[in-house]
Coordinates of C-alpha atoms in Angstrom, one line a residue:
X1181 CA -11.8 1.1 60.4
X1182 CA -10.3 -2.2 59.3
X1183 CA -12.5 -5.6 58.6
X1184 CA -10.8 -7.3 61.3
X1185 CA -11.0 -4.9 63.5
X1186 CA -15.0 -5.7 63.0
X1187 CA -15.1 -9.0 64.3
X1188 CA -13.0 -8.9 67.3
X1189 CA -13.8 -9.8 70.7
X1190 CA -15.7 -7.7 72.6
X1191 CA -14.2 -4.6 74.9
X1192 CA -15.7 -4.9 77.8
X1193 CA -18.7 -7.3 79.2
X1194 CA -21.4 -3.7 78.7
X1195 CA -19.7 -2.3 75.5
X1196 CA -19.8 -4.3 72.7
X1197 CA -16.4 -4.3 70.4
X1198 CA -18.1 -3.7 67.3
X1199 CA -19.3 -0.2 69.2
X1200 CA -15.5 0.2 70.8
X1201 CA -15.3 4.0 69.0
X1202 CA -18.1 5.5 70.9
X1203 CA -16.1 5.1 74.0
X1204 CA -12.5 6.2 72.1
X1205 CA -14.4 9.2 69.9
X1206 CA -12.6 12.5 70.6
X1207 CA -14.9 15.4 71.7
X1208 CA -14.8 17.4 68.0
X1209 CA -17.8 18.5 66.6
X1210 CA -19.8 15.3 65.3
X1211 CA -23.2 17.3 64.8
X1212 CA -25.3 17.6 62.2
X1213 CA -27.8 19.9 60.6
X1214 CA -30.8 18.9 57.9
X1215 CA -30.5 20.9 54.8
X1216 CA -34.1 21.7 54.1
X1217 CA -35.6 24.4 55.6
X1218 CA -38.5 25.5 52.8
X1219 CA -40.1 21.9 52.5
X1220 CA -38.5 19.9 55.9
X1221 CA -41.2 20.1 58.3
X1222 CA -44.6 18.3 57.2
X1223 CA -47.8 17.9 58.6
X1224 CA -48.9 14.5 58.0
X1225 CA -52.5 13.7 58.6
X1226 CA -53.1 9.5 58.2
X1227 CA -56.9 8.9 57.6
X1228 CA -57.8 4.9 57.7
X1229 CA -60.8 3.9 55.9
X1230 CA -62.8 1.1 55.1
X1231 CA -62.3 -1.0 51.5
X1232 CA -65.1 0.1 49.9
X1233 CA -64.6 3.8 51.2
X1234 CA -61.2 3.7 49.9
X1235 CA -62.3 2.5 46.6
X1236 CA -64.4 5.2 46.2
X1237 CA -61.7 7.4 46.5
X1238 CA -59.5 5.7 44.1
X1239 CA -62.1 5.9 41.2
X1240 CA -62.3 9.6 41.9
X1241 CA -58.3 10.2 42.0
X1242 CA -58.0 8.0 38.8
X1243 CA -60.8 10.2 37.1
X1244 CA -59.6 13.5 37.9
X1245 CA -58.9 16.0 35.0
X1246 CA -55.8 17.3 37.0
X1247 CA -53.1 17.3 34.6
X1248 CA -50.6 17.2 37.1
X1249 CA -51.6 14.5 38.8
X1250 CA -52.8 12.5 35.6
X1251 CA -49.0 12.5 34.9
X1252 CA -48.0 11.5 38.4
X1253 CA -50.3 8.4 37.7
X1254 CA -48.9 8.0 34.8
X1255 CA -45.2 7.7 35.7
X1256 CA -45.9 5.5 38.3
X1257 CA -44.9 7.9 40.8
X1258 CA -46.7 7.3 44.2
X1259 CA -46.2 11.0 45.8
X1260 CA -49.3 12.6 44.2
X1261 CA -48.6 16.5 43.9
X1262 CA -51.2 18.9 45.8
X1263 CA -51.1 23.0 45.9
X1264 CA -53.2 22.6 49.3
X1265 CA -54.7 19.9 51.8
X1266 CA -57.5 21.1 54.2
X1267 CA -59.3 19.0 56.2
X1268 CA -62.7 19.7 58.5
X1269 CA -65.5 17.5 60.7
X1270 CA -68.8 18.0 59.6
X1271 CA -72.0 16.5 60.2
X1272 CA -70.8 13.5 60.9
X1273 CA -68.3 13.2 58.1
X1274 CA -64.5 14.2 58.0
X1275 CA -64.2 16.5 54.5
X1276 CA -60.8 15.9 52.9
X1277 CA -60.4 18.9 49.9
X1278 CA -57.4 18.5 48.1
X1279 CA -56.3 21.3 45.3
X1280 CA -54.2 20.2 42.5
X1281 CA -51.0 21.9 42.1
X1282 CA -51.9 23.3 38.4
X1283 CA -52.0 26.4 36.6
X1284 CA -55.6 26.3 36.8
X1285 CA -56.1 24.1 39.9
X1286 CA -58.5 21.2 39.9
X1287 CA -60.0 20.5 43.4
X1288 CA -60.8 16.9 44.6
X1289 CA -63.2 16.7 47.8
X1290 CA -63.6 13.6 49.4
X1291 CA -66.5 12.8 52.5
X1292 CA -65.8 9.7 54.9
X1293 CA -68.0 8.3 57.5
X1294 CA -66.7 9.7 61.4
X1295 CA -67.5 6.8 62.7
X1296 CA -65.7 4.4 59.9
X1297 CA -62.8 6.3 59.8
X1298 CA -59.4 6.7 61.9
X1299 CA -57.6 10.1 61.8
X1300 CA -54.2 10.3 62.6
X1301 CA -51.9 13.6 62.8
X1302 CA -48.5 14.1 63.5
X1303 CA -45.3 15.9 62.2
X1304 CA -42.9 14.5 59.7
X1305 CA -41.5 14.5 56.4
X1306 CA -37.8 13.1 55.4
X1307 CA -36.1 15.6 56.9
X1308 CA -37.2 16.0 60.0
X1309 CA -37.9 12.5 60.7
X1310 CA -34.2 11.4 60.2
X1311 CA -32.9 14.3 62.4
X1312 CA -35.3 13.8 64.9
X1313 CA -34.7 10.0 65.2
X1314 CA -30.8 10.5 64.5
X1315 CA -30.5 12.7 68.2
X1316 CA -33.0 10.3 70.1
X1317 CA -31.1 6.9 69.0
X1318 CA -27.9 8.8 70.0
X1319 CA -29.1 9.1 73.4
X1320 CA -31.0 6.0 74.1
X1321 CA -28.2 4.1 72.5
X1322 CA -25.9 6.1 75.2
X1323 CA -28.1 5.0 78.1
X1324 CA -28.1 1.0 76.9
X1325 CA -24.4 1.5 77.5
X1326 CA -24.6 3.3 80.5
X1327 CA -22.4 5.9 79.3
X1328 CA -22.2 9.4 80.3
X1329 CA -24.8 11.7 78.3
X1330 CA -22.7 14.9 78.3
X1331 CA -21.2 15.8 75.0
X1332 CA -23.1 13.6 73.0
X1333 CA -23.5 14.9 69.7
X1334 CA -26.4 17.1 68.9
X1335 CA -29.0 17.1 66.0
X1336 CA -29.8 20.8 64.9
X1337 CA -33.8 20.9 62.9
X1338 CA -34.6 23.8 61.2
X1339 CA -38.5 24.0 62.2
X1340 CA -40.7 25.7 60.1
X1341 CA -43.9 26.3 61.9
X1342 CA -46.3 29.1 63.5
X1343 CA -44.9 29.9 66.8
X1344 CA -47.8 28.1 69.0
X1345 CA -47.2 25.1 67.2
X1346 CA -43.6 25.2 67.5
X1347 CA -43.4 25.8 71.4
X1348 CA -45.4 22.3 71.4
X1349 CA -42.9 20.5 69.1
X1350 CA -39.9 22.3 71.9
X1351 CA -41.9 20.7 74.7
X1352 CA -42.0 17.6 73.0
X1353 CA -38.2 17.8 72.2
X1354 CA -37.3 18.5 75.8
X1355 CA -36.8 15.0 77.1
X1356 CA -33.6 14.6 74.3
X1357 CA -31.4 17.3 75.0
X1358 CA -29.1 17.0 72.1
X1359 CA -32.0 17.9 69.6
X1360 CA -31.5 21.7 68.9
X1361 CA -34.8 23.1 67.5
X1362 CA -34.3 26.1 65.8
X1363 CA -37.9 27.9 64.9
X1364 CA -38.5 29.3 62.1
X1365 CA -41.7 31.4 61.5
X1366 CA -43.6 29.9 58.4
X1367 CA -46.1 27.0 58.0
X1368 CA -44.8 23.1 57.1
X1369 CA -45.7 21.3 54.2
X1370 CA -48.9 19.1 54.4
X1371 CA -49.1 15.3 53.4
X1372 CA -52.1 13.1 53.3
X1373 CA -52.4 9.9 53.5
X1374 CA -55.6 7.7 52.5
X1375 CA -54.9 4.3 53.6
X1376 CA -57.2 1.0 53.4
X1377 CA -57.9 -0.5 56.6
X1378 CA -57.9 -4.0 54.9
X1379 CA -55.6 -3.9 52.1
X1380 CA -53.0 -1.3 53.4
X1381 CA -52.8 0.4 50.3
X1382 CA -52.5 4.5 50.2
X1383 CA -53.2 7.0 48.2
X1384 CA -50.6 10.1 48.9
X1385 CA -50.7 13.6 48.1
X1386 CA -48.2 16.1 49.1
X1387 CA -47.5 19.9 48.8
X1388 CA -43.7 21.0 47.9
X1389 CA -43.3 23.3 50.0
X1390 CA -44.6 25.4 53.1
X1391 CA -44.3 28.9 53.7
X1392 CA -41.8 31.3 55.3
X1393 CA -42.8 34.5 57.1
X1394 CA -40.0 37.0 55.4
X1395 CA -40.4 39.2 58.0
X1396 CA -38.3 37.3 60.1
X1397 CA -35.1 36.8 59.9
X1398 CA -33.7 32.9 60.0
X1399 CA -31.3 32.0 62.8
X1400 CA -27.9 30.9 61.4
X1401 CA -25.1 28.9 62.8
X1402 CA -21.7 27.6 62.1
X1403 CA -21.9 24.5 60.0
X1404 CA -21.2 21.5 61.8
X1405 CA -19.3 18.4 60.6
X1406 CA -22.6 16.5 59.0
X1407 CA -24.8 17.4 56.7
X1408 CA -28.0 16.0 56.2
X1409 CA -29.4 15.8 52.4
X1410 CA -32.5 14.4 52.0
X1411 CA -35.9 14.4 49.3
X1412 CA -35.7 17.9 48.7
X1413 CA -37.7 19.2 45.7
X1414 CA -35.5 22.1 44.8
X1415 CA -32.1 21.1 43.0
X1416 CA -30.9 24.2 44.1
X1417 CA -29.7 22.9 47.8
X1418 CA -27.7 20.0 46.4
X1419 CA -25.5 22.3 44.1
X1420 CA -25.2 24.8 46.8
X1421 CA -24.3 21.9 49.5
X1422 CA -22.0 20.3 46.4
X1423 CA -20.2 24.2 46.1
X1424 CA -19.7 24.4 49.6
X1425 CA -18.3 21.0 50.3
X1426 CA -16.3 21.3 47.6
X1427 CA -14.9 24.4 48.5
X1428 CA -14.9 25.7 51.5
X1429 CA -15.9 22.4 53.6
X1430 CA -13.7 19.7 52.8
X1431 CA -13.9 17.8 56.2
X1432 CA -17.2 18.0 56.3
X1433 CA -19.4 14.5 55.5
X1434 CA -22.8 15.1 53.8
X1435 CA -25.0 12.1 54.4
X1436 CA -27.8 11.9 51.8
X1437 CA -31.4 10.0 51.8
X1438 CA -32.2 9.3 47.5
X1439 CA -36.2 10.1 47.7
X1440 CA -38.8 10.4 44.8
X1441 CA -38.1 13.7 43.8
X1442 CA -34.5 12.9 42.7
X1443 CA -35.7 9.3 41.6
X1444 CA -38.0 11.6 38.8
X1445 CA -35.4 13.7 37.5
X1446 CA -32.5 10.9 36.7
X1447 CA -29.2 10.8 38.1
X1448 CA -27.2 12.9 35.4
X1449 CA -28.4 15.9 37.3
X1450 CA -26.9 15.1 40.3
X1451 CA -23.3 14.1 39.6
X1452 CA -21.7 16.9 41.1
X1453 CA -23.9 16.3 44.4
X1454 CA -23.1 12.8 44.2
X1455 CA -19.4 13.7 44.3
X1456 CA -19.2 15.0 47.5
X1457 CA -21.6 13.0 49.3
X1458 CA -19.7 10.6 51.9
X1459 CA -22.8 8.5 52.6
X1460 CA -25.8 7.3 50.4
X1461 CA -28.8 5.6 51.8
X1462 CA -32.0 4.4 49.1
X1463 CA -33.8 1.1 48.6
X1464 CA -33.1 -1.3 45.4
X1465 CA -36.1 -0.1 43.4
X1466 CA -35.1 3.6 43.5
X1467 CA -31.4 3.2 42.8
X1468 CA -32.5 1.0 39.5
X1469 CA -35.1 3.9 38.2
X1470 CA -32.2 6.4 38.8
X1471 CA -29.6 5.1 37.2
X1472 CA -31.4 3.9 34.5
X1473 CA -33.0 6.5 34.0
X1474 CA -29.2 8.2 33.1
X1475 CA -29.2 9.7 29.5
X1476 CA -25.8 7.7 29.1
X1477 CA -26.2 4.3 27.4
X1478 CA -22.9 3.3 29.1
X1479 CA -24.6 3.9 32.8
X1480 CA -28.1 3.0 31.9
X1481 CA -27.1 0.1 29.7
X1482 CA -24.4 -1.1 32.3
X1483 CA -23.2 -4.5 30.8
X1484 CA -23.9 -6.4 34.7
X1485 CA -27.4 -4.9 35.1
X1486 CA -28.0 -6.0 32.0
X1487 CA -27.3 -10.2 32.4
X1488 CA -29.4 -9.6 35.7
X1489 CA -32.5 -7.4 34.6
X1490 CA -35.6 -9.7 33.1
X1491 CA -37.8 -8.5 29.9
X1492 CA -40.9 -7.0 31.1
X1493 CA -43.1 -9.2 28.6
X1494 CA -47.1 -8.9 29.7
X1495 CA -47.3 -5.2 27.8
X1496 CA -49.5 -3.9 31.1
X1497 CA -48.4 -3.8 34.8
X1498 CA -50.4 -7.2 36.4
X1499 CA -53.0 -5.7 38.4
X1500 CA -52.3 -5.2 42.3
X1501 CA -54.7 -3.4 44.0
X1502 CA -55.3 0.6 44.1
X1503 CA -53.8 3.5 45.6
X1504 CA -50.5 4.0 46.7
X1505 CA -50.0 0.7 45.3
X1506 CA -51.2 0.7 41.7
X1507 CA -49.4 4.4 41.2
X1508 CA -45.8 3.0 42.7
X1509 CA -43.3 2.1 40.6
X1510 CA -43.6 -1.3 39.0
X1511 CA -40.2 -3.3 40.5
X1512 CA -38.9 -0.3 40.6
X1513 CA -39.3 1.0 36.9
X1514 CA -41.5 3.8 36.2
X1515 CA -44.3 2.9 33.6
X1516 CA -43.5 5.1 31.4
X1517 CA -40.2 3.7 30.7
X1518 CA -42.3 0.4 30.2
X1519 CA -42.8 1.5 27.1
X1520 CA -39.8 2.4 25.6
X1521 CA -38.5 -1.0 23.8
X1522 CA -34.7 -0.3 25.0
X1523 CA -36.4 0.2 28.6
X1524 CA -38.1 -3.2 29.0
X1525 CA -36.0 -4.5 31.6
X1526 CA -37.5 -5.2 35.5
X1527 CA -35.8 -6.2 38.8
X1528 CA -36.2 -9.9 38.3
X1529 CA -38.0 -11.8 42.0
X1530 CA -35.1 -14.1 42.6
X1531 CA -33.2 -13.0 45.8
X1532 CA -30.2 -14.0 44.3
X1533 CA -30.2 -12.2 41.3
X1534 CA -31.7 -8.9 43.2
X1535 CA -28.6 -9.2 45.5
X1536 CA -26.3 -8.9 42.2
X1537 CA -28.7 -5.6 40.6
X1538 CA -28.3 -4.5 44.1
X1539 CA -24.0 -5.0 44.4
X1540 CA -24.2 -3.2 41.1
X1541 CA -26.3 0.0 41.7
X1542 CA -24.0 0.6 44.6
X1543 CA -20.9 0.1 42.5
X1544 CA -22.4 2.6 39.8
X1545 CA -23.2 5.2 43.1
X1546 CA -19.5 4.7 44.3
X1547 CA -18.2 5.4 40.4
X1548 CA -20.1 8.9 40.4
X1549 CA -18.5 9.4 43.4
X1550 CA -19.8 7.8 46.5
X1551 CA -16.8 8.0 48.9
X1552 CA -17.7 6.0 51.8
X1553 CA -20.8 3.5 52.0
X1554 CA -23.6 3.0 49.9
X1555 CA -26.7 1.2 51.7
X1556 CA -29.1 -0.3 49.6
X1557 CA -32.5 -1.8 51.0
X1558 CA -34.7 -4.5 49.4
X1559 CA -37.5 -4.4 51.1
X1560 CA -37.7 -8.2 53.1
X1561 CA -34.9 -8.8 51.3
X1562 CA -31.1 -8.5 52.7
X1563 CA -30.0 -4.9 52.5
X1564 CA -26.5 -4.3 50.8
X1565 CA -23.9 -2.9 52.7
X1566 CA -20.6 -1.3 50.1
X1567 CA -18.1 0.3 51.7
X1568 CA -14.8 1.8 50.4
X1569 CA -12.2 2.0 53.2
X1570 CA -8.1 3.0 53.5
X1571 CA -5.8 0.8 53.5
X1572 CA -3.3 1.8 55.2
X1573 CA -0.4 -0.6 54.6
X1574 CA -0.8 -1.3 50.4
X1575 CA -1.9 2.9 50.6
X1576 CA -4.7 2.5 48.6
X1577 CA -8.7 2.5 48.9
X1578 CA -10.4 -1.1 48.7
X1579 CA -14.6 -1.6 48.6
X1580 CA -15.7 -4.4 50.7
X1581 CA -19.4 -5.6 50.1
X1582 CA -22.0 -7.3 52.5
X1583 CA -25.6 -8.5 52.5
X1584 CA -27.2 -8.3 55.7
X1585 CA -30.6 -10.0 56.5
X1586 CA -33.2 -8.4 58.0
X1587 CA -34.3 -9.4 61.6
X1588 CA -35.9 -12.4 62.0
X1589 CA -39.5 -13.5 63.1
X1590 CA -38.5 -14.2 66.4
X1591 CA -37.1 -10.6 67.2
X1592 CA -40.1 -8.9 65.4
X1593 CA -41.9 -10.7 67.6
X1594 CA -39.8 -9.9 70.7
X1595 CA -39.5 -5.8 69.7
X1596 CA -43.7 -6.2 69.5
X1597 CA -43.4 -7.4 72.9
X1598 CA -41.5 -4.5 74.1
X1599 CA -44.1 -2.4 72.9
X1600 CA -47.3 -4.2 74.1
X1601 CA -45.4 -4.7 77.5
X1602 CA -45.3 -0.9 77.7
X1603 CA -49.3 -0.7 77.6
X1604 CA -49.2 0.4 73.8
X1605 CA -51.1 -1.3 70.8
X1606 CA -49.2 -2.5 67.8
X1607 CA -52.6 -3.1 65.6
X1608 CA -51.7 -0.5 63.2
X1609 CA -48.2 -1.5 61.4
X1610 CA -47.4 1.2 59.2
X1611 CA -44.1 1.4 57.1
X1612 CA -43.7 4.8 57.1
X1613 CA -41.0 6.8 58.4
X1614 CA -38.6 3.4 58.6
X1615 CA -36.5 4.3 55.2
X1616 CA -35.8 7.8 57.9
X1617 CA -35.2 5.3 60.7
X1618 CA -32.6 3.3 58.6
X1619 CA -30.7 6.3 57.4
X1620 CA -31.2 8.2 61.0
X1621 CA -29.6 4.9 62.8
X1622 CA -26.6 5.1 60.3
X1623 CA -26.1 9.2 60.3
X1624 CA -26.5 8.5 64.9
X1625 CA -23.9 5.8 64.3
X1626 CA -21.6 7.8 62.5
X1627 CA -21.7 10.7 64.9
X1628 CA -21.5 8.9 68.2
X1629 CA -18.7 7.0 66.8
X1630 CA -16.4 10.0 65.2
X1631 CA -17.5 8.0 61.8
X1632 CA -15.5 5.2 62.9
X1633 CA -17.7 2.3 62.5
X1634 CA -18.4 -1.1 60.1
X1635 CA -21.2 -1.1 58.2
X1636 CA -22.5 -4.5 59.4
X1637 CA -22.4 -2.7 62.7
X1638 CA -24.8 -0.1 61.1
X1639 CA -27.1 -2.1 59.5
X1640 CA -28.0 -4.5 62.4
X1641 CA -28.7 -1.8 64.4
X1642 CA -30.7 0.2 61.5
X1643 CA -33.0 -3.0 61.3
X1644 CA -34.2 -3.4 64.5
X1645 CA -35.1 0.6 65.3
X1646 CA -36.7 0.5 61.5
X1647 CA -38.6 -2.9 63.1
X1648 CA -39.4 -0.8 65.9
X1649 CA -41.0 2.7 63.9
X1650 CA -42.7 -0.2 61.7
X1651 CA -44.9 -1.9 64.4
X1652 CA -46.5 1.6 65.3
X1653 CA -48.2 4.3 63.1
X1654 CA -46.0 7.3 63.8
X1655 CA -43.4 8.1 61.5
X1656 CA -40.5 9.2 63.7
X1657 CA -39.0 8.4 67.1
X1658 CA -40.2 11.4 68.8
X1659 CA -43.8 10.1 68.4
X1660 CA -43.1 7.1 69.4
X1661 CA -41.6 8.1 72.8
X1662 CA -44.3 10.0 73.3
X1663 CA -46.3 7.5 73.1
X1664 CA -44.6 4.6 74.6
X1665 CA -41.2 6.3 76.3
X1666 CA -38.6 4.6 76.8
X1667 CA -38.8 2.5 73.8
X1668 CA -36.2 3.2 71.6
X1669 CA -33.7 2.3 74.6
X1670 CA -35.3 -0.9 75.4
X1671 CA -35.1 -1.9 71.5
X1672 CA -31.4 -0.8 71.5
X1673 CA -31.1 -3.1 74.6
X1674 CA -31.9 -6.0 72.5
X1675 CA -30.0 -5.3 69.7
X1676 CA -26.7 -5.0 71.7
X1677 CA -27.6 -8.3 73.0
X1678 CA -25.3 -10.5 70.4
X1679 CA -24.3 -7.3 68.0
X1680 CA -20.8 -8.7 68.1
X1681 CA -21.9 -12.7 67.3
X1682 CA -24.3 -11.1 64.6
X1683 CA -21.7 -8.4 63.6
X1684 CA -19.1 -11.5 63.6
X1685 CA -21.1 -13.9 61.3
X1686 CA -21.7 -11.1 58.7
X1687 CA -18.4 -10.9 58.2
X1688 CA -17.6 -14.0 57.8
X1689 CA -19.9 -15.5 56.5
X1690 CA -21.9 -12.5 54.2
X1691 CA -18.8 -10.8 52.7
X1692 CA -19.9 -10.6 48.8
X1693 CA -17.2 -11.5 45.6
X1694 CA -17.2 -8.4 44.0
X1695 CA -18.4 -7.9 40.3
X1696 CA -16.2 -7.5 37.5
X1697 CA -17.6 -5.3 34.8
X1698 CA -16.4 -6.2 30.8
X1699 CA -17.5 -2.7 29.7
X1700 CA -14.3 -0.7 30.7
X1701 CA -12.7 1.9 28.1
X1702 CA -9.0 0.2 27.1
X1703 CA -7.0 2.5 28.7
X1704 CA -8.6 1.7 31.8
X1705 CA -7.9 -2.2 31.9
X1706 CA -4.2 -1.6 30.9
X1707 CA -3.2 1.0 33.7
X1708 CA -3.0 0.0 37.0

């Protein structure tokens, strides 16, 4: 798609222009499949507790004689590794035993008051969030345009759960009939969450992997034109998704969510993934641990991110609380890396500046081989928007770049309307499952479009349905509808409001100069 073809005026009074393609997109196969069948499906159990409850808990994760998860700690690294999760109600308590994924397993067990604490359950994980959400935003989006809702492109999820449980999740899908659940007999993943009712800091633990009965044999299909890569802990998928594409799937677009897993293990590892993926979706702190975390001085050491980083000076990270929050990253480094001299280098706070580290992580991504867009999320801050495009008439590929705010007070407010006016409560913000939204809403936009679409386009309408999975404590759409229905629509509705005025003024007005990098080999700056 062309940039001016972005900010033209709009098709018809119901269909905006920056949306045009979903009308025009021929009737190939636009579907997609998620990737992750052994560790896709998790059962996430959210258990809200008191301060002084949660602090309790804290002193007895940061004392624990698990090595495993003394080295999690360590590294900054927030997902907290587990062998098992079980969880019971006695006496009056709810009894939380977690097992450490060691060779001789260390078990934590931790007791909170019933009557202080707030359970929630649900399914989700990475994987099946961003499928799930990608085949509900296709449909609600083709109701707020009062299209047609034959043909729409479907959403295939590998399922991995007992049956019972599975006919539940089918009778929960049926309202969105372009989300294909194929069951697969095993048991999900478990994740726990430990959050602080007053601070909203978590502590997370999470098994790698759930189980597969292999007695049964999995149903396969014919792939379909996307493919969905996402925080997989086993390397193998991406080199057998890189071998595939490579050879025997060249049309084929493989849309891929960077998660923790990845982040750990550096980005060398993954060039050969990286070079077939069309699309790339992480936020700013993960892109800056990955890349430099690359063995390569030339990468890590990149001559722009450099000028922009700051010197980590204080010798300890400043003290922020517990949790999920004291074991994250520290602006996006791990601590480990803290203490390497060479290593000493933070995002620095200044919008501005992030903006630049941000241009240039998504440069470096398009360099190993990025081949469309690159989105890049900050958090409150803009998200960046680099796109690589053909031009037809020089015959040659360009990269545009764009920052695009997030949504403004006002329209938080008015999407927590929508939700209240609907009967539901929005007391419990939770951010999880919104980095699936974001890359759901931009694998949904490049479906119902036949992958013709801007990437302002995207990201406008990314923020508001990640505004929307923010303001509730579910982690994907299909919770959400269950709860409130008709939600995701009535978000949509909003957004398509001005999307052409907003889509307009971005590019116009947000286009960014692209960076110029000193630290080219001299063969490269002499050919053309």
């Amino acid at each position: 798609m062309t940039e001016q073809n972005a900010s033209a005026t709009p098709l018809t009074a119901d269909i905006p222009q920056s949306l045009s393609h979903v009308v025009k997109r021929e009737l190939d196969d636009c579907d997609v499949v998620s990737t992750s069948i052994e560790c896709g499906t998790v059962e996430d159990i959210r258990i809200e507790v008191p301060d002084t409850v949660f602090r309790d808990a804290e002193q007895k994760v940061n004392t624990t004689r698990s090595p495993s998860i003394q080295e999690k700690i360590a590294q900054g690294i927030p997902k907290l590794p587990a062998r098992s999760i079980d969880i019971v109600e006695q006496g009056g308590r709810i009894l939380l035993t977690v097992t450490s994924d060691d060779d001789r397993p260390v078990t934590l067990n931790f007791s909170f008051p019933k009557g202080e604490t707030e359970i929630h359950r649900g399914l989700g994980g990475g994987a099946f969030n961003t499928t799930v959400d990608s085949a509900i935003i296709n449909l609600a989006l083709c109701r707020a345009l009062g299209l047609p809702e034959q043909n729409l492109p479907k959403a295939h999820l590998y399922l991995t759960l007992p049956e019972d449980q599975a006919d539940q999740v089918r009778k929960q899908a049926e309202p969105f009939p372009n989300l294909d659940i194929i069951w697969v007999d095993g048991k999900p993943r478990r994740s726990v969450f430990i959050k602080n009712k007053d601070s909203g800091e978590e502590i997370y633990f999470s098994t790698p992997y759930g189980e597969i009965n292999p007695k049964r044999p999995i149903p396969s299909m014919r792939t379909p034109r996307f493919l969905l890569l996402h925080n997989q802990p086993d390397d193998r998928i991406f080199w057998d998704v890189a071998v595939r594409v490579r050879n025997d799937l060249k049309d084929h677009s493989v849309v891929w969510s960077v998660g923790s897993n990845q982040i750990r293990d550096g980005i060398d590892p993954y060039a050969s993934p990286i070079g077939v993926c069309e699309t790339m979706t992480l936020n700013l702190g993960e892109a800056l641990a990955w890349i430099r975390k690359s063995s390569s001085s030339y990468i890590r050491d990149d001559d722009v991110l450099l000028r922009y980083l700051e010197e980590y000076h204080n010798g300890e990270p400043t003290k922020s609380g517990a949790g999920r929050v004291s074991f994250v990253r520290l602006f996006g480094i791990f601590k480990t890396e803290l203490q390497q001299k060479e290593k000493t280098l933070v995002l620095p706070e200044d919008p501005i500046k992030r903006r630049i580290v941000a241009q240039r992580c998504a440069d470096i991504l398009h360099r190993f081989g990025v081949k469309e867009s690159v989105f890049i999320t900050d958090g409150g801050n803009p998200t960046i928007a680099s796109f690589k495009y053909e031009d037809k008439k020089e015959g040659v590929r360009k990269k545009v770049q764009y920052y695009i705010p997030i949504i403004d007070k006002e329209t938080g407010e008015r999407i927590d309307r929508i939700i209240q006016e609907a009967g539901c409560d929005i007391s419990h913000k939770d951010a999880t499952g919104c980095g699936d939204s974001y890359t759901a809403t931009v694998l949904a936009l490049k479906q119902i479009t036949g992958n013709h679409i801007y990437p302002t386009t995207i990201a406008i309408l990314a923020n508001h349905i990640a505004r929307l999975v923010y303001a509730l404590p579910f982690s994907n759409l299909m919770e959400i509808e269950a709860y409130c229905p008709g939600v995701t629509e009535k978000v949509l509705r909003l957004a398509l409001e001005n999307l052409d005025e907003l889509n307009a003024r971005c590019c116009a007005n947000n286009k960014l100069e692209l960076l110029q990098s000193q630290a080219r080999s001299l063969i490269f700056q002499v050919l053309r």
